[in-house]
Coordinates of C-alpha atoms in Angstrom, one line a residue:
Chain A
M9 CA -59.1 95.2 -44.7
D10 CA -58.2 97.7 -42.1
D11 CA -57.3 101.3 -42.9
E12 CA -53.5 100.9 -43.0
R13 CA -51.7 104.2 -43.0
I14 CA -49.4 105.1 -45.9
T15 CA -46.0 106.0 -44.6
P16 CA -44.3 108.7 -46.4
V17 CA -41.0 107.5 -48.0
E18 CA -37.6 108.9 -47.2
L19 CA -36.4 110.1 -50.7
P20 CA -32.8 110.0 -51.7
E21 CA -31.0 113.2 -52.9
P22 CA -32.5 114.2 -56.3
R23 CA -30.3 113.4 -59.2
Y24 CA -30.0 116.3 -61.7
E25 CA -29.1 115.2 -65.2
Y26 CA -28.6 116.8 -68.5
G27 CA -30.7 115.7 -71.5
G28 CA -28.2 117.1 -74.0
D29 CA -28.0 120.9 -74.0
D30 CA -31.8 121.4 -74.0
H31 CA -33.3 119.2 -71.3
V32 CA -32.9 118.8 -67.5
F33 CA -34.1 115.5 -66.1
V34 CA -34.5 115.2 -62.3
E35 CA -34.9 111.7 -60.8
L36 CA -36.5 112.0 -57.3
A37 CA -36.4 108.3 -56.7
E38 CA -35.7 105.0 -58.6
E39 CA -38.8 103.4 -57.0
M40 CA -42.4 104.5 -57.3
S41 CA -44.1 106.1 -54.3
F42 CA -46.7 108.7 -53.7
T43 CA -44.1 110.8 -51.9
A44 CA -41.9 110.9 -55.0
N45 CA -44.9 111.6 -57.3
F46 CA -46.4 114.4 -55.1
K47 CA -42.9 116.0 -54.9
A48 CA -42.6 115.9 -58.7
M49 CA -46.0 117.6 -59.0
A50 CA -45.2 120.2 -56.3
I51 CA -41.9 121.2 -57.8
T52 CA -43.2 121.3 -61.4
Q53 CA -46.1 123.4 -60.1
Q54 CA -43.7 125.9 -58.6
V55 CA -41.6 125.9 -61.8
A56 CA -44.8 126.8 -63.6
D57 CA -45.7 129.5 -61.1
R58 CA -42.3 131.1 -61.3
D59 CA -42.6 131.3 -65.1
I60 CA -38.8 130.9 -65.5
E61 CA -37.7 132.4 -68.8
G62 CA -36.3 129.8 -71.2
V63 CA -38.3 126.9 -69.8
V64 CA -40.4 125.6 -72.8
E65 CA -41.7 122.3 -71.5
N66 CA -42.5 121.3 -67.9
C67 CA -43.3 117.6 -67.5
P68 CA -44.0 116.0 -64.2
A69 CA -43.6 112.2 -64.3
N70 CA -44.1 109.3 -61.9
A71 CA -41.1 109.7 -59.7
S72 CA -39.1 112.2 -61.7
Y73 CA -39.7 115.3 -63.8
M74 CA -38.2 116.8 -67.0
L75 CA -37.9 120.3 -68.2
R76 CA -37.1 121.3 -71.8
I77 CA -35.3 124.6 -72.1
D78 CA -34.2 127.0 -74.9
P79 CA -30.5 127.0 -74.3
D80 CA -30.2 130.3 -76.2
V81 CA -32.1 131.8 -73.2
I82 CA -31.1 129.7 -70.2
R83 CA -28.2 127.3 -69.5
P84 CA -29.0 123.9 -67.8
D85 CA -26.7 124.7 -64.9
D86 CA -28.5 127.9 -64.1
L87 CA -31.8 126.2 -64.1
I88 CA -30.5 123.3 -61.9
D89 CA -29.4 125.9 -59.3
E90 CA -32.9 127.3 -59.2
L91 CA -34.4 123.8 -59.1
K92 CA -32.3 122.9 -56.1
A93 CA -33.5 126.0 -54.3
I94 CA -37.1 125.1 -55.1
E95 CA -36.5 121.5 -53.9
A96 CA -35.1 122.8 -50.6
E97 CA -38.2 124.7 -49.8
T98 CA -40.8 122.1 -51.0
D99 CA -42.7 120.3 -48.3
I100 CA -45.4 118.1 -49.8
E101 CA -47.2 117.8 -46.5
N102 CA -48.5 121.3 -46.8
Y103 CA -49.1 120.9 -50.5
E104 CA -52.7 120.5 -51.7
W105 CA -54.3 120.7 -55.1
E106 CA -57.6 121.0 -56.8
T107 CA -58.4 117.8 -58.7
R108 CA -61.2 115.9 -60.2
V109 CA -62.5 112.5 -59.2
I110 CA -63.6 111.0 -62.5
D111 CA -65.9 108.0 -63.1
V112 CA -64.2 105.7 -65.7
P113 CA -66.5 102.8 -66.8
V114 CA -64.6 99.7 -67.9
L115 CA -65.8 96.5 -69.6
F116 CA -63.3 93.9 -68.3
E117 CA -62.6 90.8 -70.4
D118 CA -64.0 92.6 -73.4
P119 CA -63.9 90.9 -76.8
W120 CA -61.5 93.4 -78.5
T121 CA -58.6 93.3 -76.0
H122 CA -59.1 89.5 -75.7
E123 CA -58.6 89.1 -79.5
T124 CA -55.5 91.2 -79.3
L125 CA -53.9 89.5 -76.4
M126 CA -54.6 86.1 -77.9
E127 CA -52.9 87.2 -81.1
F128 CA -49.7 88.1 -79.1
R129 CA -49.5 85.1 -76.8
D130 CA -46.0 84.4 -78.2
R131 CA -44.8 87.6 -76.6
H132 CA -46.2 86.9 -73.2
Q133 CA -44.6 85.4 -70.1
D134 CA -47.5 82.9 -69.8
P135 CA -48.8 82.0 -73.2
D136 CA -51.4 79.5 -71.8
S137 CA -53.4 82.1 -69.7
T138 CA -55.0 85.4 -70.4
D139 CA -53.4 88.7 -69.1
L140 CA -55.9 88.9 -66.3
E141 CA -55.5 85.2 -65.3
Y142 CA -51.7 85.8 -65.2
S143 CA -52.0 89.0 -63.3
A144 CA -54.4 87.5 -60.8
Q145 CA -52.3 84.5 -60.1
L146 CA -49.1 86.6 -59.8
N147 CA -50.7 88.9 -57.2
G148 CA -52.0 86.0 -55.2
F149 CA -55.7 86.1 -56.1
D150 CA -57.8 82.9 -56.4
D151 CA -59.6 84.1 -59.5
V152 CA -59.9 86.9 -62.1
D153 CA -63.0 88.2 -60.4
S154 CA -61.4 89.0 -57.1
F155 CA -58.4 90.5 -58.9
I156 CA -60.8 92.9 -60.8
D157 CA -62.5 93.6 -57.5
A158 CA -59.1 94.8 -56.1
F159 CA -58.4 96.8 -59.2
V160 CA -61.7 98.7 -59.0
G161 CA -61.7 98.6 -55.2
A162 CA -59.7 101.9 -54.8
P163 CA -59.3 104.8 -57.1
H164 CA -56.1 105.4 -59.2
M165 CA -54.3 108.7 -59.3
V166 CA -53.0 110.0 -62.6
T167 CA -49.3 110.3 -61.8
M168 CA -48.1 111.1 -65.4
V169 CA -49.5 111.8 -68.8
G170 CA -47.6 111.0 -71.9
F171 CA -46.2 108.3 -74.2
V172 CA -48.8 109.5 -76.7
P173 CA -51.2 112.4 -76.3
G174 CA -53.7 111.8 -73.5
L175 CA -52.4 108.5 -72.0
P176 CA -52.7 108.6 -68.3
W177 CA -50.3 106.6 -66.1
C178 CA -52.2 105.8 -62.8
F179 CA -51.0 104.6 -59.5
Q180 CA -53.6 102.9 -57.2
M181 CA -54.3 104.8 -54.0
V182 CA -53.6 102.0 -51.6
P183 CA -50.8 101.2 -49.2
R184 CA -47.8 99.4 -50.7
S185 CA -48.8 96.1 -49.2
Q186 CA -52.0 96.2 -51.3
Q187 CA -50.6 97.5 -54.5
L188 CA -50.8 95.3 -57.6
E189 CA -47.7 94.8 -59.7
V190 CA -47.2 92.9 -63.0
P191 CA -44.4 92.7 -65.6
K192 CA -44.8 94.3 -69.0
Y193 CA -44.9 91.9 -72.0
V194 CA -41.7 90.2 -72.8
E195 CA -41.8 91.8 -76.2
P196 CA -44.1 94.8 -76.8
R197 CA -47.2 94.2 -79.0
T198 CA -47.3 96.0 -82.3
D199 CA -51.1 96.5 -81.8
T200 CA -53.4 97.5 -79.0
P201 CA -57.0 98.7 -79.4
G202 CA -57.7 102.3 -78.7
R203 CA -59.3 102.8 -75.2
A204 CA -57.8 99.5 -73.9
V205 CA -57.2 99.5 -70.2
G206 CA -53.8 98.0 -69.4
F207 CA -51.4 97.5 -66.4
G208 CA -47.6 97.3 -66.3
G209 CA -45.2 97.7 -63.4
A210 CA -47.5 99.3 -60.8
F211 CA -49.4 101.5 -63.2
S212 CA -52.8 101.3 -64.9
V213 CA -53.1 103.1 -68.3
I214 CA -55.8 103.9 -70.9
Y215 CA -54.4 103.7 -74.4
P216 CA -55.8 106.8 -76.3
V217 CA -55.3 105.4 -79.8
Q218 CA -54.6 102.1 -81.5
G219 CA -50.9 101.4 -81.5
A220 CA -48.0 99.6 -79.9
G221 CA -48.0 98.7 -76.2
G222 CA -46.5 96.4 -73.7
Y223 CA -48.8 96.5 -70.7
Q224 CA -51.1 93.6 -69.7
L225 CA -54.6 94.1 -71.2
F226 CA -57.5 94.0 -68.7
G227 CA -60.4 95.6 -70.5
R228 CA -61.7 98.5 -72.6
T229 CA -63.4 101.7 -71.7
P230 CA -66.1 103.2 -73.9
V231 CA -65.0 106.8 -73.0
E232 CA -62.3 108.8 -74.8
V233 CA -59.2 110.3 -73.2
L234 CA -58.2 112.0 -76.4
D235 CA -60.4 113.9 -78.8
T236 CA -58.3 115.6 -81.5
D237 CA -61.4 117.2 -83.1
R238 CA -62.6 118.5 -79.8
T239 CA -66.2 117.7 -80.5
L240 CA -67.0 116.1 -77.1
P241 CA -68.1 118.7 -74.5
D242 CA -65.3 117.8 -72.0
F243 CA -62.6 118.5 -74.6
R244 CA -63.5 122.1 -75.4
D245 CA -60.4 123.5 -73.7
S246 CA -57.9 120.7 -74.6
M247 CA -57.8 117.6 -76.8
V248 CA -56.6 115.7 -73.8
F249 CA -58.9 115.0 -70.8
P250 CA -56.8 113.5 -68.0
N251 CA -54.3 115.8 -66.1
P252 CA -51.6 114.8 -63.6
G253 CA -53.2 114.8 -60.2
D254 CA -56.6 113.7 -61.4
I255 CA -58.2 110.7 -59.8
L256 CA -59.7 107.9 -61.9
N257 CA -62.4 105.8 -60.3
Y258 CA -62.6 102.7 -62.5
R259 CA -66.0 101.1 -62.5
R260 CA -67.0 97.7 -63.8
I261 CA -69.7 97.8 -66.4
D262 CA -71.5 95.2 -68.6
R263 CA -71.7 95.1 -72.3
A264 CA -75.1 96.8 -72.4
E265 CA -73.8 99.8 -70.5
Y266 CA -70.6 99.8 -72.6
D267 CA -72.7 100.0 -75.8
E268 CA -75.0 102.7 -74.4
I269 CA -72.1 104.9 -73.3
R270 CA -70.3 104.3 -76.6
E271 CA -73.4 105.5 -78.5
A272 CA -73.4 108.7 -76.5
V273 CA -69.7 109.2 -77.2
E274 CA -70.2 108.7 -80.9
D275 CA -73.2 111.1 -80.9
G276 CA -70.8 113.7 -79.4
T277 CA -73.1 114.0 -76.3
Y278 CA -71.2 112.0 -73.6
E279 CA -69.9 114.0 -70.6
F280 CA -67.7 112.6 -67.9
E281 CA -69.1 112.3 -64.4
Y282 CA -66.7 113.9 -62.0
E283 CA -66.5 115.9 -58.8
T284 CA -63.9 118.6 -58.2
V285 CA -62.2 118.3 -54.8
T286 CA -59.2 119.6 -52.9
F287 CA -56.7 116.8 -52.5
S288 CA -54.7 116.6 -49.3
P289 CA -51.7 114.2 -49.3
D290 CA -51.5 114.4 -45.5
E291 CA -55.1 113.3 -45.0
F292 CA -54.8 110.7 -47.6
F293 CA -51.6 109.2 -46.1
E294 CA -53.2 109.2 -42.6
S295 CA -56.3 107.2 -43.6
P296 CA -56.3 106.1 -47.2
R297 CA -59.3 103.9 -47.2
E298 CA -61.5 106.3 -45.4
Y299 CA -60.2 109.2 -47.5
N300 CA -60.8 107.4 -50.8
A301 CA -64.3 106.6 -49.7
R302 CA -64.9 110.4 -49.2
L303 CA -63.2 111.2 -52.5
V304 CA -65.4 108.8 -54.4
E305 CA -68.5 110.3 -52.6
G306 CA -67.3 113.8 -53.5
E307 CA -66.9 114.7 -49.9
A308 CA -63.2 115.2 -49.5
Chain B
M28 CA -51.4 126.4 -105.1
I29 CA -49.2 123.3 -105.5
E30 CA -50.9 120.1 -106.7
I31 CA -49.2 116.9 -105.6
E32 CA -49.0 114.3 -108.4
E33 CA -46.9 111.8 -106.4
G34 CA -46.5 112.0 -102.6
G35 CA -43.2 110.1 -102.2
I36 CA -42.6 107.7 -99.3
A37 CA -43.2 109.8 -96.2
T38 CA -43.7 113.4 -97.1
T39 CA -45.1 115.8 -94.4
I40 CA -45.5 119.5 -93.8
Q41 CA -43.2 120.6 -91.0
D42 CA -42.2 123.9 -89.3
L43 CA -40.0 124.2 -86.1
G44 CA -42.5 122.3 -84.1
R45 CA -45.1 122.5 -81.3
T46 CA -43.8 123.4 -77.8
G47 CA -45.6 123.7 -74.5
H48 CA -47.6 120.5 -74.7
Y49 CA -45.1 117.7 -73.9
H50 CA -46.8 117.2 -70.5
I51 CA -49.9 115.9 -72.1
G52 CA -47.9 113.5 -74.3
M53 CA -47.7 115.8 -77.3
P54 CA -44.2 115.6 -78.9
P55 CA -42.8 118.7 -80.6
S56 CA -42.8 117.2 -84.2
G57 CA -41.2 119.8 -86.6
A58 CA -38.5 119.4 -89.1
M59 CA -36.1 116.5 -88.4
D60 CA -33.1 118.5 -89.9
R61 CA -33.7 122.0 -88.6
Y62 CA -30.6 123.4 -90.3
A63 CA -31.7 122.4 -93.8
H64 CA -35.3 123.4 -93.1
T65 CA -34.2 126.9 -91.9
V66 CA -31.8 127.5 -94.7
A67 CA -34.5 126.6 -97.3
N68 CA -36.7 129.2 -95.6
Y69 CA -34.0 131.9 -95.6
L70 CA -33.4 131.3 -99.3
V71 CA -36.9 132.3 -100.2
G72 CA -37.2 135.1 -97.7
N73 CA -39.2 133.3 -95.0
D74 CA -38.7 133.2 -91.3
A75 CA -37.2 130.0 -89.9
D76 CA -40.5 128.8 -88.6
A77 CA -42.4 128.9 -92.0
A78 CA -43.8 125.5 -93.0
T79 CA -41.9 123.5 -95.5
V80 CA -42.4 120.1 -97.2
E81 CA -40.2 117.4 -95.6
M82 CA -39.5 114.5 -98.0
T83 CA -38.0 111.2 -96.8
Y84 CA -35.9 109.0 -99.1
Q85 CA -38.1 109.8 -102.1
G86 CA -39.3 113.2 -103.2
I87 CA -42.6 114.4 -104.6
T88 CA -43.8 115.2 -108.1
A89 CA -45.9 118.3 -108.1
T90 CA -47.4 120.9 -110.4
F91 CA -47.4 124.6 -109.5
R92 CA -50.7 126.3 -110.2
E93 CA -49.2 129.8 -109.6
D94 CA -45.8 131.5 -110.0
A95 CA -43.6 130.9 -107.0
V96 CA -40.0 131.1 -105.6
I97 CA -38.7 127.8 -104.2
A98 CA -35.6 126.4 -102.6
I99 CA -34.7 122.8 -102.0
T100 CA -32.1 121.8 -99.3
G101 CA -31.1 118.7 -97.4
A102 CA -30.8 115.3 -99.0
D103 CA -30.0 115.3 -102.7
M104 CA -33.0 114.0 -104.5
S105 CA -32.0 115.3 -108.0
P106 CA -34.8 117.9 -108.4
R107 CA -35.9 118.8 -111.9
V108 CA -38.3 121.4 -113.2
N109 CA -40.1 120.4 -116.4
G110 CA -37.4 117.7 -116.7
D111 CA -34.4 120.1 -116.4
P112 CA -32.2 119.7 -113.3
I113 CA -32.2 122.6 -110.8
E114 CA -29.6 123.3 -108.2
T115 CA -30.2 122.6 -104.6
W116 CA -29.4 125.2 -101.8
R117 CA -30.5 127.9 -104.3
S118 CA -33.6 129.9 -104.7
V119 CA -35.4 129.2 -108.0
A120 CA -38.3 130.8 -109.8
V121 CA -41.1 128.5 -111.0
E122 CA -44.1 129.5 -113.1
A123 CA -47.7 128.4 -113.1
G124 CA -47.9 125.1 -114.9
D125 CA -44.3 124.0 -114.1
E126 CA -43.8 120.5 -112.9
L127 CA -41.3 119.9 -110.0
A128 CA -40.1 116.3 -109.7
L129 CA -37.7 114.8 -107.3
S130 CA -36.4 111.2 -107.2
F131 CA -34.6 109.0 -104.7
A132 CA -32.1 110.4 -102.2
T133 CA -28.5 109.8 -103.3
E134 CA -27.0 111.4 -100.2
G135 CA -28.9 112.1 -97.0
A136 CA -32.4 111.0 -96.2
R137 CA -34.5 114.1 -95.9
A138 CA -35.0 117.0 -98.3
Y139 CA -36.9 120.2 -97.7
L140 CA -38.9 122.3 -100.1
A141 CA -39.5 125.9 -99.0
V142 CA -41.8 128.2 -101.0
A143 CA -41.7 132.0 -100.6
G144 CA -44.6 132.8 -98.3
G145 CA -44.5 129.3 -96.7
I146 CA -46.9 126.4 -97.1
D147 CA -50.1 127.7 -95.7
V148 CA -51.6 125.2 -93.3
P149 CA -53.8 125.8 -90.2
K150 CA -51.9 125.9 -87.0
V151 CA -52.8 123.3 -84.4
M152 CA -51.6 124.1 -80.9
G153 CA -49.4 126.8 -82.3
S154 CA -47.7 124.8 -85.1
G155 CA -48.3 123.7 -88.7
S156 CA -46.2 120.5 -88.1
T157 CA -47.8 117.2 -89.0
Y158 CA -48.0 114.6 -86.2
T159 CA -49.4 111.5 -88.0
L160 CA -49.9 109.2 -85.0
V161 CA -53.0 111.1 -83.9
G162 CA -53.6 112.8 -87.2
I163 CA -53.1 116.5 -86.4
G164 CA -51.3 119.4 -88.1
G165 CA -49.9 119.9 -91.5
H166 CA -52.1 118.8 -94.4
E167 CA -55.0 116.9 -92.8
G168 CA -52.7 115.4 -90.2
R169 CA -51.2 112.9 -92.6
A170 CA -48.5 112.3 -95.2
L171 CA -49.0 113.9 -98.6
E172 CA -50.5 111.9 -101.4
A173 CA -51.5 112.3 -105.0
G174 CA -54.3 114.8 -105.5
D175 CA -53.5 116.9 -102.4
E176 CA -53.5 120.7 -103.0
L177 CA -51.2 122.9 -100.9
S178 CA -51.8 126.6 -100.5
I179 CA -48.9 129.1 -100.6
G180 CA -48.8 131.9 -98.0
E181 CA -48.3 135.6 -98.8
S182 CA -44.7 136.3 -99.9
N183 CA -42.6 139.3 -99.1
D184 CA -39.4 139.4 -100.9
G185 CA -38.9 136.0 -102.5
D186 CA -38.6 137.5 -106.0
E187 CA -35.5 139.5 -105.1
L188 CA -33.7 136.4 -103.9
V189 CA -34.1 134.3 -107.1
G190 CA -30.7 132.9 -108.0
T191 CA -29.3 133.2 -104.5
R192 CA -27.1 130.3 -103.6
V193 CA -25.7 129.3 -100.2
G194 CA -21.9 129.2 -100.1
D195 CA -20.4 125.7 -100.3
E196 CA -19.0 126.0 -96.8
Y197 CA -22.6 126.1 -95.5
V198 CA -23.7 123.0 -97.5
P199 CA -23.4 119.8 -95.4
T200 CA -21.9 116.7 -96.9
Y201 CA -24.2 114.2 -95.3
A202 CA -22.3 111.1 -96.5
D203 CA -19.4 112.0 -94.2
E204 CA -21.3 113.0 -91.1
E205 CA -21.4 109.6 -89.3
T206 CA -20.5 110.9 -85.8
V207 CA -23.1 112.4 -83.6
R208 CA -22.2 113.9 -80.3
I209 CA -24.1 112.8 -77.2
V210 CA -24.2 113.8 -73.5
L211 CA -24.3 110.7 -71.3
G212 CA -26.5 110.7 -68.3
L213 CA -30.3 110.4 -67.5
T214 CA -30.4 106.9 -66.1
D215 CA -27.0 105.7 -67.5
Y216 CA -26.3 104.1 -64.1
R217 CA -28.3 101.2 -65.5
L218 CA -25.4 100.3 -67.9
T219 CA -22.1 98.7 -66.8
E220 CA -19.0 100.9 -67.4
A221 CA -18.1 98.5 -70.2
A222 CA -21.5 98.9 -71.8
K223 CA -21.1 102.7 -71.7
E224 CA -17.7 102.4 -73.4
T225 CA -19.3 100.1 -76.0
L226 CA -22.0 102.6 -76.6
C227 CA -19.5 105.3 -77.4
N228 CA -17.0 103.2 -79.3
A229 CA -19.1 100.8 -81.4
E230 CA -20.1 101.1 -84.9
W231 CA -23.9 101.3 -85.0
T232 CA -26.0 100.7 -88.1
V233 CA -29.3 102.4 -88.8
S234 CA -31.9 99.7 -89.0
S235 CA -35.0 99.7 -91.3
E236 CA -37.0 101.0 -88.3
A237 CA -35.8 104.6 -88.5
D238 CA -38.4 107.3 -88.9
R239 CA -39.7 110.5 -87.3
V240 CA -40.5 108.6 -84.1
G241 CA -37.1 107.0 -83.5
Y242 CA -33.9 105.7 -85.0
R243 CA -33.4 102.0 -84.0
L244 CA -29.7 101.2 -84.2
E245 CA -28.1 97.8 -84.5
G246 CA -24.7 96.8 -83.0
P247 CA -23.3 95.0 -80.0
D248 CA -25.4 94.0 -77.0
L249 CA -25.2 96.3 -74.0
E250 CA -25.0 94.9 -70.5
F251 CA -27.0 96.3 -67.6
E252 CA -25.9 96.6 -64.0
E253 CA -27.5 93.9 -61.9
R254 CA -30.0 95.1 -59.4
E255 CA -33.2 94.1 -57.6
Q256 CA -35.8 96.0 -59.7
P257 CA -37.3 99.0 -57.8
F258 CA -41.0 98.9 -57.0
G259 CA -43.1 99.9 -60.0
A260 CA -40.4 99.5 -62.6
G261 CA -41.2 96.2 -64.1
T262 CA -39.1 93.1 -64.2
D263 CA -36.7 93.5 -67.1
P264 CA -33.2 94.9 -66.3
S265 CA -33.8 97.7 -68.9
N266 CA -37.1 98.8 -67.1
V267 CA -37.3 101.9 -65.0
V268 CA -40.3 103.6 -63.4
D269 CA -41.8 105.3 -66.3
L270 CA -40.3 108.7 -66.9
G271 CA -40.2 111.5 -69.5
Y272 CA -38.0 111.0 -72.5
P273 CA -36.0 114.0 -73.8
I274 CA -36.0 114.5 -77.6
G275 CA -32.7 113.0 -78.8
S276 CA -32.5 110.6 -75.9
I277 CA -31.1 107.2 -76.4
Q278 CA -33.2 104.4 -74.8
V279 CA -31.8 100.9 -74.5
P280 CA -34.5 98.2 -74.4
N281 CA -31.3 96.4 -75.5
Q282 CA -30.2 97.9 -78.8
P283 CA -30.4 101.7 -78.8
I284 CA -33.3 103.7 -80.1
V285 CA -32.7 107.4 -80.5
L286 CA -36.0 109.3 -80.0
M287 CA -36.7 111.8 -82.7
Q288 CA -39.3 114.7 -83.3
D289 CA -42.4 112.5 -83.2
A290 CA -41.2 110.4 -80.3
V291 CA -43.3 108.9 -77.5
T292 CA -42.9 111.5 -74.7
G293 CA -42.3 109.0 -71.9
G294 CA -42.1 105.3 -70.9
G295 CA -40.3 102.7 -68.9
Y296 CA -37.0 102.0 -70.7
A297 CA -33.7 103.2 -69.3
T298 CA -32.5 106.3 -71.2
V299 CA -28.7 106.6 -71.1
G300 CA -27.8 109.8 -72.9
T301 CA -29.0 112.4 -75.4
V302 CA -27.9 113.4 -78.9
I303 CA -27.0 117.1 -78.6
S304 CA -29.4 119.5 -80.3
A305 CA -26.9 120.6 -83.0
D306 CA -26.4 117.0 -84.2
R307 CA -29.9 115.7 -84.3
G308 CA -30.3 116.9 -87.9
L309 CA -27.2 114.9 -88.9
L310 CA -28.6 111.7 -87.4
A311 CA -31.9 112.4 -89.3
Q312 CA -30.0 112.5 -92.5
R313 CA -28.6 109.0 -92.0
Q314 CA -30.1 106.3 -94.2
T315 CA -31.0 102.7 -93.3
H316 CA -27.8 100.6 -93.3
D317 CA -25.6 103.8 -92.8
S318 CA -23.1 103.8 -89.9
V319 CA -23.4 106.0 -86.8
Y320 CA -20.8 106.6 -84.1
F321 CA -21.5 108.3 -80.8
E322 CA -19.0 110.7 -79.3
A323 CA -19.5 111.6 -75.7
V324 CA -19.1 115.3 -74.9
D325 CA -20.0 117.4 -71.9
V326 CA -22.8 119.9 -71.7
D327 CA -20.6 122.9 -72.3
D328 CA -19.4 121.3 -75.6
A329 CA -23.0 120.6 -76.5
H330 CA -23.8 124.2 -75.9
A331 CA -20.8 125.4 -77.9
A332 CA -21.9 123.2 -80.8
R333 CA -25.4 124.7 -80.7
E334 CA -23.9 128.3 -80.7
E335 CA -21.7 127.4 -83.6
R336 CA -24.8 126.1 -85.5
N337 CA -26.7 129.3 -84.6
E338 CA -23.8 131.4 -85.9
R339 CA -23.7 129.4 -89.1
L340 CA -27.4 130.0 -89.7
E341 CA -26.9 133.7 -88.9
A342 CA -24.0 133.9 -91.4
V343 CA -26.2 132.2 -94.0
R344 CA -29.0 134.7 -93.4
A345 CA -26.7 137.7 -93.5
A346 CA -25.1 136.4 -96.8
I347 CA -28.6 135.9 -98.3
D348 CA -29.8 139.4 -97.2
G349 CA -26.6 140.8 -98.7
G350 CA -27.2 138.9 -102.0
I351 CA -24.7 136.1 -102.4

């Protein structure tokens, strides 16, 4: 695999939309790209820096962003004028941010997600295979093992947090030609184990709590992304650990390591392993494979 | 202290909600019918943001262990104190040992019990609202059940308000409120023009899946514009690259789901419009099997409706302060 450059995408004109009288939704692109995501992050960062009166929620998403406003303080049209001005002066090539490269251990083909996915075979495109077998085949891999190798072979960037508190949507940091893509379930499941690692569209996710879900199920992590009681050391400041812009480095582990980490989590002693780095979109686009290697080594 | 004898079906503590945390996936929660919640608070001398008890379909039975001033608004659940009916939308004095009992809603879906001083619950991320999915806020992060004990906050001037009733012109008739106004948009380009018309003209029925997370509606099928799905969206025509969902937005996996106060904050279904802030409380008062019609308005109309609601609340407050 050579170090194929990532070409920045030409984005269409942003679409500014009203979410009733109290939200502004801005679609930067209909398709997912790092360019669209970095722009969403850059603009929402500037909205935060400007501390615009009347903006009460500021939510970057994968290829869009949404602001919630207090219409008694600011009107959507006035905000949209300001957003257009911010957009005009945003150049993501010069935009860098402090981020964390986080080790995320995953037990693939674990017994818990396996039980769940077997239970919901009737809602799946291919009832005779597992989610991993289906995803591997759809993406042109000979077997599940080589598909998992590709999944853990490059880090995944958190491009959005939401759905429920703490759920990170992650986009793998590889050129488009190498990106994995799978459909969501035909009908969403009514159950998913907490800490399940799933994949849908072009996004990996970690489900923070047990609940509904429609992504293909690949494995389960022993670590938490949400700690409502904030007993674990990494959750002292917030009950949610992942932030947009963070980089998750999924790592394949065996059952023994899963149990060992799980014990530390349950004891309240587990701490994430991560390095804080300055992320440069420009350098990443230029040489993603080499840049990722430096990120994972903590040298970016 | 209020001791809960029967918790009802889905009774939670709510205030005006939790803002500033949507970007980590935390929905605002808060009272589903902000108008009824706020008026209940005003009737007992509280600020709009004091925590109330939100009851759904079936009310609580509870014993007061101290004297208190209360008001019940919203859905009519035929409240009684020691077996005697009490008026709703009025502030009422109760004494230690009194039993308050509500039954099933005959009109509307959600009733609010405000107590002078507010229900005293710890604030989580700035709000006392319950968000049951992850178990935070309110009373132990969950719906109330028999045996729960609720503390009452310090009261200022509840006693002076006893007997105050809101004028009839400020009491909604939920049975008649079947039209909610929406602003089309977001990713409504996914629907055909005919489907947008259907959305706005059809009679929709509230399904049995209608709660604080979302109102699933039943009606005609909606057709999507054909397209080659963009990268990352997923294969279904209703799929988009996952985006943030406004509160009140209407997503269309096929049949519409209107997202409410405890909604998921984002996801990959096309959202095609948003119920305006002034009308979300009306939708929250619709019961399963009730009809709902959407009326498309522009954002200026939505804003005017909000201002009108604010003015109504201001008029109610002024009247209460003046002693109705």
